[in-house]
Tab-separated table of C-alpha atoms in Angstrom:
chain	number	residue	atom	x	y	z
A	194	MET	CA	89.576	57.625	21.967
A	195	LYS	CA	85.803	56.795	22.043
A	196	GLU	CA	85.131	59.764	24.523
A	197	LEU	CA	87.137	62.304	22.696
A	198	LEU	CA	85.191	61.627	19.377
A	199	GLU	CA	81.547	61.176	20.743
A	200	GLU	CA	81.102	63.764	23.535
A	201	ILE	CA	84.518	66.109	23.647
A	202	ILE	CA	84.642	66.947	20.219
A	203	PRO	CA	81.148	67.758	19.291
A	204	ARG	CA	81.209	70.033	22.444
A	205	THR	CA	84.518	71.895	21.353
A	206	SER	CA	85.843	72.963	18.350
A	207	GLN	CA	89.426	71.215	19.365
A	208	VAL	CA	91.683	68.947	22.205
A	209	THR	CA	95.038	69.672	22.273
A	210	ASP	CA	97.775	66.940	24.007
A	211	TYR	CA	94.829	64.253	25.037
A	212	GLU	CA	96.504	61.856	26.480
A	213	VAL	CA	95.528	58.042	26.175
A	214	VAL	CA	97.052	55.024	27.568
A	215	HIS	CA	96.261	51.837	25.841
A	216	LYS	CA	97.206	48.505	25.953
A	217	PHE	CA	97.631	46.442	22.614
A	218	PRO	CA	97.225	42.462	21.866
A	219	ARG	CA	100.062	42.497	20.000
A	220	ILE	CA	102.561	45.054	20.927
A	221	GLY	CA	101.863	45.406	24.277
A	222	GLU	CA	101.348	48.892	26.773
A	223	LYS	CA	101.167	52.640	24.036
A	224	VAL	CA	101.035	56.536	25.489
A	225	MET	CA	99.783	58.515	22.798
A	226	VAL	CA	98.735	61.953	22.955
A	227	LEU	CA	95.747	63.161	20.684
A	228	ASN	CA	95.041	66.503	18.877
A	229	ALA	CA	91.819	66.720	17.001
A	230	ARG	CA	89.807	69.901	15.252
A	231	ARG	CA	86.368	69.501	14.336
A	232	LEU	CA	85.767	70.787	10.889
A	233	VAL	CA	82.656	71.937	9.101
A	234	ARG	CA	82.733	71.672	5.246
A	235	LYS	CA	79.712	74.304	4.348
A	236	LEU	CA	79.280	73.218	1.435
A	237	HIS	CA	78.508	69.978	2.261
A	238	ALA	CA	77.052	70.494	5.197
A	239	GLU	CA	79.842	67.963	6.495
A	240	HIS	CA	81.297	67.559	10.211
A	241	LEU	CA	84.596	66.011	9.988
A	242	ILE	CA	87.659	65.685	12.533
A	243	LEU	CA	91.227	65.810	11.496
A	244	LEU	CA	92.657	63.972	14.458
A	245	ALA	CA	96.831	64.016	15.078
A	246	ILE	CA	98.260	61.029	16.844
A	247	GLU	CA	101.473	60.896	18.452
A	248	ASP	CA	103.228	57.781	20.174
A	249	ILE	CA	104.800	59.104	23.233
A	250	THR	CA	105.860	55.273	24.769
A	251	GLU	CA	109.626	55.773	24.556
A	252	TYR	CA	109.564	59.610	25.729
A	253	ARG	CA	106.924	58.636	28.626
A	254	GLN	CA	109.803	56.010	29.586
A	255	ALA	CA	112.412	58.041	29.572
A	256	GLN	CA	110.905	60.615	31.564
A	257	LYS	CA	110.176	57.800	34.240
A	258	ILE	CA	113.949	56.264	33.927
A	259	ILE	CA	115.392	59.688	34.903
A	260	ALA	CA	113.079	60.641	37.589
A	261	ASP	CA	113.845	57.116	38.954
A	262	ARG	CA	117.960	58.234	38.350
A	263	GLU	CA	117.297	61.174	40.537
A	264	GLU	CA	115.358	60.088	42.906
A	265	TRP	CA	118.013	57.309	43.739
A	266	PHE	CA	120.804	60.014	43.432
A	267	ARG	CA	118.996	62.580	45.989
A	268	LYS	CA	118.302	59.548	48.448
A	269	MET	CA	121.935	58.490	48.249
A	270	ALA	CA	122.961	61.838	48.517
A	271	ASP	CA	120.662	62.602	51.506
A	272	HIS	CA	121.396	59.099	53.397
A	273	SER	CA	125.286	59.449	52.714
A	274	PRO	CA	126.788	59.643	56.572
A	275	MET	CA	128.936	62.401	55.131
A	276	MET	CA	127.886	65.746	55.011
A	277	ILE	CA	126.838	67.161	51.306
A	278	TRP	CA	126.382	70.494	50.211
A	279	VAL	CA	125.959	72.447	47.401
A	280	ALA	CA	126.370	76.095	46.711
A	281	ASN	CA	124.700	77.754	43.431
A	282	ALA	CA	126.691	80.320	41.452
A	283	ASP	CA	124.712	83.440	43.352
A	284	ARG	CA	127.244	81.770	46.575
A	285	LYS	CA	123.976	80.125	48.191
A	286	MET	CA	123.018	77.033	49.282
A	287	GLU	CA	120.963	74.776	47.505
A	288	PHE	CA	121.464	71.486	48.584
A	289	VAL	CA	122.342	70.326	51.719
A	290	ASN	CA	121.794	66.595	52.637
A	291	GLU	CA	120.359	65.227	56.125
A	292	ALA	CA	123.513	64.569	57.914
A	293	TRP	CA	124.247	68.309	57.338
A	294	LEU	CA	121.300	69.040	58.649
A	295	GLU	CA	121.422	66.182	61.432
A	296	TYR	CA	124.877	67.733	63.079
A	297	ARG	CA	124.103	71.356	62.816
A	298	ASP	CA	120.172	70.522	64.399
A	299	VAL	CA	118.809	73.356	61.903
A	300	LEU	CA	115.739	72.752	59.449
A	301	ARG	CA	116.162	72.203	55.530
A	302	ASP	CA	114.112	75.525	55.398
A	303	GLU	CA	116.540	77.257	57.302
A	304	VAL	CA	119.731	76.938	54.951
A	305	ILE	CA	118.455	76.658	51.506
A	306	GLY	CA	118.794	80.060	49.587
A	307	LYS	CA	120.964	81.270	53.004
A	308	ASP	CA	124.732	82.380	52.908
A	309	TRP	CA	127.172	79.481	51.769
A	310	VAL	CA	129.430	80.596	54.482
A	311	GLU	CA	128.245	79.289	57.935
A	312	GLU	CA	128.605	80.792	61.697
A	313	MET	CA	131.951	79.477	63.152
A	314	HIS	CA	134.144	80.886	65.312
A	315	ALA	CA	135.483	84.459	65.623
A	316	ASP	CA	139.096	83.575	64.985
A	317	ASP	CA	138.107	81.478	61.959
A	318	GLU	CA	135.325	83.680	60.077
A	319	LYS	CA	138.138	86.284	58.446
A	320	ARG	CA	140.113	83.681	56.974
A	321	VAL	CA	137.540	80.862	56.341
A	322	ARG	CA	135.778	84.041	53.962
A	323	LYS	CA	138.579	85.138	52.264
A	324	THR	CA	139.551	81.547	51.262
A	325	LEU	CA	136.163	80.861	50.185
A	326	GLU	CA	135.391	83.566	48.224
A	327	SER	CA	138.811	83.548	46.707
A	328	SER	CA	137.909	80.148	45.673
A	329	PHE	CA	134.665	81.073	44.254
A	330	ASP	CA	135.804	84.344	42.082
A	331	LYS	CA	138.537	81.725	40.339
A	332	LYS	CA	136.547	78.747	40.692
A	333	LYS	CA	139.328	76.666	42.177
A	334	GLU	CA	138.976	74.083	44.574
A	335	PHE	CA	139.551	74.338	48.600
A	336	SER	CA	140.419	72.261	51.628
A	337	ILE	CA	139.926	74.661	54.710
A	338	GLN	CA	139.271	73.601	58.475
A	339	TYR	CA	137.407	75.629	61.077
A	340	ARG	CA	135.198	75.630	64.071
A	341	ILE	CA	131.681	76.072	64.533
A	342	LYS	CA	129.387	75.623	67.493
A	343	LYS	CA	127.928	72.595	68.651
A	344	GLY	CA	125.667	72.042	71.271
A	345	GLN	CA	128.276	74.164	74.403
A	346	ASP	CA	131.354	73.512	72.515
A	347	TYR	CA	133.473	74.243	69.005
A	348	ARG	CA	134.456	71.266	66.684
A	349	LEU	CA	136.722	71.380	64.030
A	350	LEU	CA	135.603	71.071	60.253
A	351	LEU	CA	136.823	69.709	57.074
A	352	SER	CA	135.001	71.318	54.837
A	353	LYS	CA	136.091	70.874	50.814
A	354	GLY	CA	134.821	72.184	47.526
A	355	LYS	CA	134.985	71.829	43.946
A	356	PRO	CA	133.617	73.501	41.038
A	357	ASN	CA	130.239	72.632	39.467
A	358	HIS	CA	129.587	72.911	35.513
A	359	SER	CA	126.663	72.166	33.985
A	360	PRO	CA	126.456	70.097	31.143
A	361	ASP	CA	127.435	72.590	28.594
A	362	GLY	CA	130.537	73.944	31.031
A	363	ARG	CA	129.321	77.090	32.737
A	364	PHE	CA	130.100	77.001	36.070
A	365	ILE	CA	127.019	76.820	38.926
A	366	GLY	CA	128.863	77.174	41.779
A	367	PHE	CA	130.366	74.586	43.699
A	368	ILE	CA	129.566	70.852	45.542
A	369	GLY	CA	131.256	69.917	49.114
A	370	SER	CA	131.478	68.142	51.890
A	371	CYS	CA	132.554	68.656	55.074
A	372	VAL	CA	133.624	65.863	57.957
A	373	GLU	CA	134.465	66.487	61.151
A	374	THR	CA	138.039	66.318	62.497
A	375	PRO	CA	139.913	65.620	65.770
A	376	PRO	CA	141.855	68.820	67.009
A	377	PRO	CA	145.082	68.956	66.130
A	378	ASN	CA	146.527	68.189	69.903
A	379	ALA	CA	143.606	65.259	69.786
A	380	GLU	CA	145.540	61.707	70.601
A	381	GLY	CA	143.794	59.322	68.548
């Protein structure tokens, strides 16, 4: 604050959103935003400083809690052994977790922003596209099996998705998961 009043204000006429963190003896650490403006009263040739101080400690604490929770959730989703994906309202992939990327042996940049219907066995593609497009249009959950190429073979996946809505109830796409399943005639 001393720097603000002695050095910054004299050089500029105003300061906006200058953040100060200070530890007070009785109330602890506080985060404050200062806004200041230099005023000159010509009548008496006085130089005044109009200073507004806003305590944003609780706001910063809330931001940190939200950021920590977001990080926790991302790590949980990313480290889940189940393949997880999120498609947006434009039917483009918005998120895939590490298990999804590892299983398909692709990089995140190769997936994000791409069509939510992945490459699959030619015999499955028409049926899967029809199911997924219908589910998307009707905003109804789905469960479907299809084959994708993994190495030299095709593997059977079970993919499930549910409509995703914003806090205000607006449809924003689908959240889903995939798991490899044994072929119907495989012995367990």
